[in-house]
Amino acid sequence: MQTHLFINGAWESPLRGGTLEVIDPATEAVIHQAPAGTAEDIDRAVSAARTAFDTGPWPKMSGADRAVYLRKIARKITEKREALALLEVRDNGKPLPEALWDIDDAAGCFEFYAGLAEELDANPEEIVPLGDARFASKVVQEPIGVAGTITPWNYPLLMVSWKVAPALAAGCTVVLKPSELTPLNALELGLIAQETGLPPGVLNIVTGTGPDAGEPLTRHPDVDKLAFTGSVATGRKVMIAGAQDIKNVSLELGGKSPFIVFADSDIEQAVEWIMFGIFWNQGQVCSATSRVLIEAPVYDAVLARLVEAAGKIRIGNGLDDGTLLGPIVSRGQYDKVLAAIERGRTEGATIAAGGGRAEGFDRGYFIAPTVLTGMSEDNYAWREEIFGPVVCVRSFETEDEAVRSANNSRFGLAAAVMSKDLARCERVARALQAGILWINCSQPTFTEAPWGGYKQSGIGRELGRWGLSNYLQTKQITSYLSDEPWGWYIK
Ligand code: NAD
């Protein structure tokens, strides 16, 4: 486990010498003291990234040359797969098979953007047809510059990869500020970058808290681009900070995503996907389908099966064989989730399953899979992102009612619909206000496809070619071709 910040290709002590306690959420044991960077360290990191961008080789290299580094990073992640997954479990709490999946996805993300970096070479410019034959216009794409990237704790290495891989592919240089709750694998990425010989200053990693390290990064005048994933409240602050210098800002924020289940659905499949949509990663998933709408004729049957199956989920330390639900990431999040359940209850919800601390644990932040029913659309638990293993369930009578209820939210990240009638699924998918729509499933995520939200769930898209565009800017180069003088002032 790393004890230093990664700045300009070297391992540096935080200038103020602070540390962050890293706590294993399954045991509550302090497992590491990670470096706590502050504004001074952010300054050093931004300065290194600025120099690497303005005078270093990185932005001027061919995409194919950058792809070589990205592929090396992907390979190293794969070589260290087990060790990285174990660190992820101890840092975040998630079950080991989920952590292994995340690490594979992280490697896949670097591999994918290596391919897109190569494509940049294949399409270096685009000719734009003009309505005036005296001129010719072409368009080139250039890296934006220094990217300040800030990530959350729910998929520690994967969320980092979703930003660092496309930023590097585009030719940007990066300062990364990962979540203070899960700093371990972000620092391991620094080691991997060093092992691949990435030029100094291209990737800099400063661990630290939001106020001490995140905020100075968002306000830094030498940062050109801010890419943030986290809560709406922090996203708003990032946008305000970025407004000072009119930085390019992209935001991946929270959600309260609906899942509409029609009566013709297979009940076992519906319950399986409802559970995958909310209990995977302990429900700490921005796109979790936490509001479930079930058509009235099957409401009782689906609910009964859901309550039964939720009660059987194997809860435990993510390192133990067979664990399907680990602890919540931290004491603070654990308290927040329990408080949200309690508020939902006092505002009228019925607890059909779970509702509190998982039984049989005297330590660790374990919460039982929870199913809430009987609440109104105004209920706190129905409206707000809880970010834990808590699903709210209501019934509906008509398709129109389901769509209206699903869209009645300030969020719009994802939504799911289940029915054997595929025309209806398609119609409902088009009517739902969300950036990611799942039909007859919930949550599968692919590096090739765009990811991001409508409404307060964010601005911009990550992943796929959209993720690369986040770090590119567009330049038109227009030439006057005619031999005729322009003749406006000088006749
Ligand atoms: P958070 O907003 O508390 O923190 C996110 C990051 O911002 C952390 O690194 C934190 O240190 C930093 N930060 C905090 N205050 C800051 C400030 N003033 N300036 C700059 N940076 C600051 O969110 P979290 O609790 O880490 O993550 C959970 C949230 O992230 C949920 O709302 C979830 O929905 C969202 N999320 C969204 C996506 C997506 O793709 N849309 C993915 C994962 C998580």
Tab-separated table of C-alpha atoms in Angstrom, residues 44-339:
chain	number	residue	atom	x	y	z
A	44	ARG	CA	2.670	20.844	-7.338
A	45	ALA	CA	0.594	18.253	-9.196
A	46	VAL	CA	-1.122	20.808	-11.435
A	47	SER	CA	2.190	22.454	-12.176
A	48	ALA	CA	3.651	19.079	-13.232
A	49	ALA	CA	0.607	18.340	-15.395
A	50	ARG	CA	0.740	21.838	-16.911
A	51	THR	CA	4.412	21.493	-17.832
A	52	ALA	CA	3.860	17.991	-19.216
A	53	PHE	CA	1.046	19.315	-21.369
A	54	ASP	CA	2.663	22.565	-22.517
A	55	THR	CA	6.194	21.350	-23.155
A	56	GLY	CA	6.177	17.558	-22.844
A	57	PRO	CA	5.756	14.921	-25.537
A	58	TRP	CA	2.346	13.570	-24.475
A	59	PRO	CA	-0.192	15.762	-26.313
A	60	LYS	CA	1.930	15.844	-29.482
A	61	MET	CA	2.499	12.090	-29.680
A	62	SER	CA	0.507	10.093	-32.162
A	63	GLY	CA	-2.555	8.335	-30.795
A	64	ALA	CA	-0.842	5.037	-31.595
A	65	ASP	CA	2.104	5.976	-29.376
A	66	ARG	CA	-0.181	6.903	-26.503
A	67	ALA	CA	-2.078	3.651	-27.066
A	68	VAL	CA	1.122	1.724	-26.351
A	69	TYR	CA	1.152	3.144	-22.803
A	70	LEU	CA	-2.580	2.585	-22.319
A	71	ARG	CA	-2.216	-1.044	-23.379
A	72	LYS	CA	0.717	-1.492	-20.999
A	73	ILE	CA	-1.408	-0.101	-18.178
A	74	ALA	CA	-4.235	-2.490	-19.104
A	75	ARG	CA	-1.805	-5.401	-19.107
A	76	LYS	CA	-0.314	-4.463	-15.728
A	77	ILE	CA	-3.790	-4.168	-14.195
A	78	THR	CA	-4.563	-7.643	-15.487
A	79	GLU	CA	-1.261	-9.032	-14.167
A	80	LYS	CA	-2.035	-7.605	-10.719
A	81	ARG	CA	-5.725	-8.512	-10.908
A	82	GLU	CA	-5.957	-10.598	-7.718
A	83	ALA	CA	-3.899	-8.214	-5.579
A	84	LEU	CA	-5.852	-5.182	-6.788
A	85	ALA	CA	-9.172	-6.946	-6.199
A	86	LEU	CA	-8.157	-7.879	-2.653
A	87	LEU	CA	-7.207	-4.269	-1.934
A	88	GLU	CA	-10.516	-3.114	-3.380
A	89	VAL	CA	-12.423	-5.446	-1.036
A	90	ARG	CA	-10.527	-4.253	2.029
A	91	ASP	CA	-10.863	-0.622	1.024
A	92	ASN	CA	-14.505	-0.635	-0.111
A	93	GLY	CA	-16.060	-3.787	1.362
A	94	LYS	CA	-17.537	-5.238	-1.833
A	95	PRO	CA	-17.596	-9.031	-2.363
A	96	LEU	CA	-14.438	-10.349	-4.029
A	97	PRO	CA	-16.144	-11.614	-7.231
A	98	GLU	CA	-17.540	-8.097	-7.762
A	99	ALA	CA	-14.099	-6.590	-7.154
A	100	LEU	CA	-12.540	-8.973	-9.691
A	101	TRP	CA	-15.209	-7.956	-12.200
A	102	ASP	CA	-14.399	-4.265	-11.557
A	103	ILE	CA	-10.654	-4.793	-12.001
A	104	ASP	CA	-11.235	-6.625	-15.289
A	105	ASP	CA	-13.486	-3.764	-16.406
A	106	ALA	CA	-10.808	-1.242	-15.449
A	107	ALA	CA	-8.237	-3.082	-17.596
A	108	GLY	CA	-10.822	-3.304	-20.388
A	109	CYS	CA	-11.406	0.434	-20.175
A	110	PHE	CA	-7.684	1.212	-20.773
A	111	GLU	CA	-7.645	-1.302	-23.626
A	112	PHE	CA	-10.764	0.233	-25.197
A	113	TYR	CA	-9.408	3.781	-25.082
A	114	ALA	CA	-6.108	2.576	-26.528
A	115	GLY	CA	-8.183	1.609	-29.569
A	116	LEU	CA	-9.848	5.026	-29.697
A	117	ALA	CA	-6.466	6.763	-29.400
A	118	GLU	CA	-5.369	4.865	-32.502
A	119	GLU	CA	-8.554	5.901	-34.289
A	120	LEU	CA	-7.636	9.539	-33.689
A	121	ASP	CA	-4.663	8.983	-36.019
A	122	ALA	CA	-6.866	7.337	-38.616
A	123	ASN	CA	-9.196	10.344	-38.704
A	124	PRO	CA	-6.876	13.315	-38.110
A	125	GLU	CA	-9.204	15.856	-39.702
A	126	GLU	CA	-12.683	16.220	-41.081
A	127	ILE	CA	-13.504	18.358	-44.116
A	128	VAL	CA	-16.564	20.510	-43.602
A	129	PRO	CA	-18.475	21.292	-46.821
A	130	LEU	CA	-19.041	25.054	-47.064
A	131	GLY	CA	-21.571	27.000	-49.048
A	132	ASP	CA	-18.827	29.307	-50.385
A	133	ALA	CA	-16.308	27.724	-52.775
A	134	ARG	CA	-13.721	30.437	-52.081
A	135	PHE	CA	-13.079	28.854	-48.695
A	136	ALA	CA	-12.179	25.386	-47.427
A	137	SER	CA	-12.736	24.343	-43.853
A	138	LYS	CA	-11.455	21.405	-41.925
A	139	VAL	CA	-11.948	20.386	-38.332
A	140	VAL	CA	-9.322	18.921	-36.028
A	141	GLN	CA	-9.691	17.620	-32.504
A	142	GLU	CA	-7.157	18.567	-29.862
A	143	PRO	CA	-6.751	17.588	-26.213
A	144	ILE	CA	-8.306	20.154	-23.874
A	145	GLY	CA	-5.238	20.405	-21.653
A	146	VAL	CA	-4.844	19.638	-17.944
A	147	ALA	CA	-7.749	17.544	-16.674
A	148	GLY	CA	-8.655	17.682	-12.975
A	149	THR	CA	-10.505	14.461	-12.235
A	150	ILE	CA	-12.359	13.710	-8.996
A	151	THR	CA	-13.835	10.294	-8.249
A	152	PRO	CA	-16.087	8.586	-5.665
A	153	TRP	CA	-15.603	5.465	-3.540
A	154	ASN	CA	-18.184	3.020	-4.885
A	155	TYR	CA	-16.053	1.562	-7.704
A	156	PRO	CA	-12.652	2.924	-6.673
A	157	LEU	CA	-10.393	1.800	-9.530
A	158	LEU	CA	-13.123	1.590	-12.160
A	159	MET	CA	-14.356	5.167	-11.681
A	160	VAL	CA	-10.735	6.322	-11.860
A	161	SER	CA	-10.272	4.366	-15.105
A	162	TRP	CA	-13.413	5.851	-16.691
A	163	LYS	CA	-11.693	9.240	-16.445
A	164	VAL	CA	-7.958	8.594	-16.663
A	165	ALA	CA	-8.095	6.249	-19.690
A	166	PRO	CA	-10.027	8.579	-22.059
A	167	ALA	CA	-8.158	11.658	-20.785
A	168	LEU	CA	-4.784	10.049	-21.546
A	169	ALA	CA	-6.046	8.679	-24.865
A	170	ALA	CA	-7.092	12.193	-25.891
A	171	GLY	CA	-3.638	13.592	-25.042
A	172	CYS	CA	-4.594	15.430	-21.874
A	173	THR	CA	-2.460	15.352	-18.766
A	174	VAL	CA	-4.213	14.501	-15.529
A	175	VAL	CA	-4.410	15.343	-11.855
A	176	LEU	CA	-6.515	12.710	-10.124
A	177	LYS	CA	-8.130	13.241	-6.706
A	178	PRO	CA	-9.772	9.946	-5.690
A	179	SER	CA	-12.211	9.553	-2.789
A	180	GLU	CA	-10.603	9.854	0.635
A	181	LEU	CA	-12.625	6.790	1.694
A	182	THR	CA	-10.983	4.483	-0.865
A	183	PRO	CA	-7.565	5.826	-1.907
A	184	LEU	CA	-5.632	2.543	-2.159
A	185	ASN	CA	-6.025	1.404	-5.760
A	186	ALA	CA	-5.814	4.913	-7.191
A	187	LEU	CA	-2.301	5.060	-5.732
A	188	GLU	CA	-1.569	1.578	-7.113
A	189	LEU	CA	-2.414	3.026	-10.535
A	190	GLY	CA	0.385	5.536	-9.947
A	191	LEU	CA	2.772	2.641	-9.426
A	192	ILE	CA	1.505	0.988	-12.599
A	193	ALA	CA	1.955	4.240	-14.534
A	194	GLN	CA	5.511	4.452	-13.245
A	195	GLU	CA	6.216	0.829	-14.207
A	196	THR	CA	5.004	1.488	-17.746
A	197	GLY	CA	7.349	4.472	-18.083
A	198	LEU	CA	4.561	7.011	-18.594
A	199	PRO	CA	6.323	10.383	-19.044
A	200	PRO	CA	6.556	12.403	-15.801
A	201	GLY	CA	3.650	14.738	-15.083
A	202	VAL	CA	1.224	13.001	-17.445
A	203	LEU	CA	-0.630	11.380	-14.546
A	204	ASN	CA	-0.483	12.835	-11.032
A	205	ILE	CA	-2.394	11.420	-8.075
A	206	VAL	CA	-3.167	13.400	-4.954
A	207	THR	CA	-5.194	11.625	-2.288
A	208	GLY	CA	-6.904	13.823	0.282
A	209	THR	CA	-10.280	15.053	1.430
A	210	GLY	CA	-12.786	16.946	-0.704
A	211	PRO	CA	-12.316	20.307	0.994
A	212	ASP	CA	-8.504	20.030	1.359
A	213	ALA	CA	-7.561	18.554	-2.023
A	214	GLY	CA	-10.692	18.370	-4.217
A	215	GLU	CA	-11.764	21.972	-3.909
A	216	PRO	CA	-8.299	23.480	-4.613
A	217	LEU	CA	-8.170	21.326	-7.744
A	218	THR	CA	-11.533	22.655	-8.959
A	219	ARG	CA	-10.420	26.260	-8.371
A	220	HIS	CA	-6.942	25.954	-9.823
A	221	PRO	CA	-6.461	28.429	-12.694
A	222	ASP	CA	-4.099	26.075	-14.573
A	223	VAL	CA	-6.699	23.309	-14.831
A	224	ASP	CA	-8.590	23.397	-18.140
A	225	LYS	CA	-11.077	20.588	-17.653
A	226	LEU	CA	-12.950	19.251	-14.625
A	227	ALA	CA	-14.395	15.741	-14.754
A	228	PHE	CA	-16.288	14.866	-11.609
A	229	THR	CA	-18.227	11.852	-10.375
A	230	GLY	CA	-20.033	12.066	-7.062
A	231	SER	CA	-23.087	13.502	-5.377
A	232	VAL	CA	-25.298	16.261	-6.750
A	233	ALA	CA	-24.388	18.512	-3.810
A	234	THR	CA	-20.660	18.276	-4.540
A	235	GLY	CA	-21.230	18.410	-8.303
A	236	ARG	CA	-22.947	21.753	-7.830
A	237	LYS	CA	-19.876	23.063	-5.943
A	238	VAL	CA	-17.572	21.763	-8.676
A	239	MET	CA	-19.632	23.534	-11.335
A	240	ILE	CA	-19.592	26.783	-9.374
A	241	ALA	CA	-15.825	26.537	-8.859
A	242	GLY	CA	-15.289	25.787	-12.549
A	243	ALA	CA	-17.415	28.769	-13.554
A	244	GLN	CA	-14.753	31.182	-12.280
A	245	ASP	CA	-12.411	30.426	-15.195
A	246	ILE	CA	-15.109	29.005	-17.504
A	247	LYS	CA	-13.561	25.552	-17.288
A	248	ASN	CA	-15.010	22.730	-19.325
A	249	VAL	CA	-16.975	20.731	-16.713
A	250	SER	CA	-18.517	17.280	-17.006
A	251	LEU	CA	-20.509	15.787	-14.151
A	252	GLU	CA	-21.652	12.232	-13.389
A	253	LEU	CA	-23.953	12.566	-10.405
A	254	GLY	CA	-26.505	10.656	-8.405
A	255	GLY	CA	-29.732	8.948	-9.293
A	256	LYS	CA	-32.993	7.498	-8.057
A	257	SER	CA	-33.655	5.277	-10.999
A	258	PRO	CA	-37.025	3.617	-11.633
A	259	PHE	CA	-37.671	0.017	-12.686
A	260	ILE	CA	-41.114	-0.606	-14.222
A	261	VAL	CA	-42.283	-4.229	-14.123
A	262	PHE	CA	-45.339	-5.093	-16.242
A	263	ALA	CA	-47.684	-7.926	-15.315
A	264	ASP	CA	-46.659	-10.166	-18.228
A	265	SER	CA	-43.093	-10.460	-16.855
A	266	ASP	CA	-41.677	-13.717	-15.588
A	267	ILE	CA	-41.764	-13.270	-11.814
A	268	GLU	CA	-38.467	-15.042	-11.092
A	269	GLN	CA	-36.654	-12.974	-13.731
A	270	ALA	CA	-38.255	-9.789	-12.450
A	271	VAL	CA	-37.140	-10.488	-8.884
A	272	GLU	CA	-33.622	-11.458	-10.023
A	273	TRP	CA	-33.145	-8.180	-11.918
A	274	ILE	CA	-34.804	-6.080	-9.197
A	275	MET	CA	-32.294	-7.553	-6.735
A	276	PHE	CA	-29.343	-7.108	-9.091
A	277	GLY	CA	-30.498	-3.529	-9.573
A	278	ILE	CA	-30.328	-2.646	-5.889
A	279	PHE	CA	-28.247	-5.136	-3.889
A	280	TRP	CA	-25.185	-5.349	-6.184
A	281	ASN	CA	-22.353	-3.400	-4.521
A	282	GLN	CA	-24.628	-2.974	-1.466
A	283	GLY	CA	-26.814	-0.633	-3.510
A	284	GLN	CA	-23.983	1.897	-3.619
A	285	VAL	CA	-24.468	2.323	-7.341
A	286	CYS	CA	-25.356	5.640	-8.986
A	287	SER	CA	-27.630	3.847	-11.458
A	288	ALA	CA	-29.231	1.527	-8.866
A	289	THR	CA	-32.881	0.957	-9.729
A	290	SER	CA	-34.070	1.905	-6.266
A	291	ARG	CA	-37.681	2.820	-7.163
A	292	VAL	CA	-39.579	-0.228	-8.367
A	293	LEU	CA	-43.019	0.140	-9.949
A	294	ILE	CA	-44.941	-3.139	-10.288
A	295	GLU	CA	-48.166	-3.496	-12.282
A	296	ALA	CA	-51.033	-4.166	-9.872
A	297	PRO	CA	-52.037	-7.723	-10.944
A	298	VAL	CA	-48.576	-9.133	-10.035
A	299	TYR	CA	-47.652	-6.702	-7.262
A	300	ASP	CA	-48.346	-9.115	-4.378
A	301	ALA	CA	-46.625	-12.049	-6.032
A	302	VAL	CA	-43.477	-10.111	-7.003
A	303	LEU	CA	-43.255	-8.427	-3.613
A	304	ALA	CA	-43.640	-11.701	-1.701
A	305	ARG	CA	-40.897	-13.369	-3.763
A	306	LEU	CA	-38.645	-10.303	-3.449
A	307	VAL	CA	-39.001	-10.218	0.332
A	308	GLU	CA	-38.278	-13.939	0.543
A	309	ALA	CA	-35.214	-13.783	-1.722
A	310	ALA	CA	-33.835	-10.599	-0.103
A	311	GLY	CA	-33.962	-12.345	3.267
A	312	LYS	CA	-31.752	-15.156	1.944
A	313	ILE	CA	-28.872	-13.062	0.561
A	314	ARG	CA	-25.589	-14.187	2.093
A	315	ILE	CA	-24.163	-11.208	4.012
A	316	GLY	CA	-20.543	-11.093	5.152
A	317	ASN	CA	-16.978	-9.982	4.737
A	318	GLY	CA	-16.341	-9.520	1.014
A	319	LEU	CA	-13.327	-11.815	1.335
A	320	ASP	CA	-15.461	-14.769	2.522
A	321	ASP	CA	-16.559	-17.334	-0.037
A	322	GLY	CA	-20.169	-17.009	-1.078
A	323	THR	CA	-20.702	-13.463	0.228
A	324	LEU	CA	-23.225	-11.621	-1.926
A	325	LEU	CA	-23.646	-8.508	0.214
A	326	GLY	CA	-20.748	-6.838	2.009
A	327	PRO	CA	-20.661	-3.893	4.403
A	328	ILE	CA	-21.450	-0.264	3.569
A	329	VAL	CA	-18.234	1.633	2.767
A	330	SER	CA	-17.914	3.697	5.957
A	331	ARG	CA	-19.462	4.527	9.316
A	332	GLY	CA	-20.724	7.836	7.878
A	333	GLN	CA	-22.510	6.174	4.945
A	334	TYR	CA	-23.859	3.427	7.223
A	335	ASP	CA	-25.401	6.047	9.517
A	336	LYS	CA	-26.836	7.928	6.509
A	337	VAL	CA	-28.499	4.806	5.090
A	338	LEU	CA	-30.039	3.861	8.445
A	339	ALA	CA	-31.262	7.440	8.930
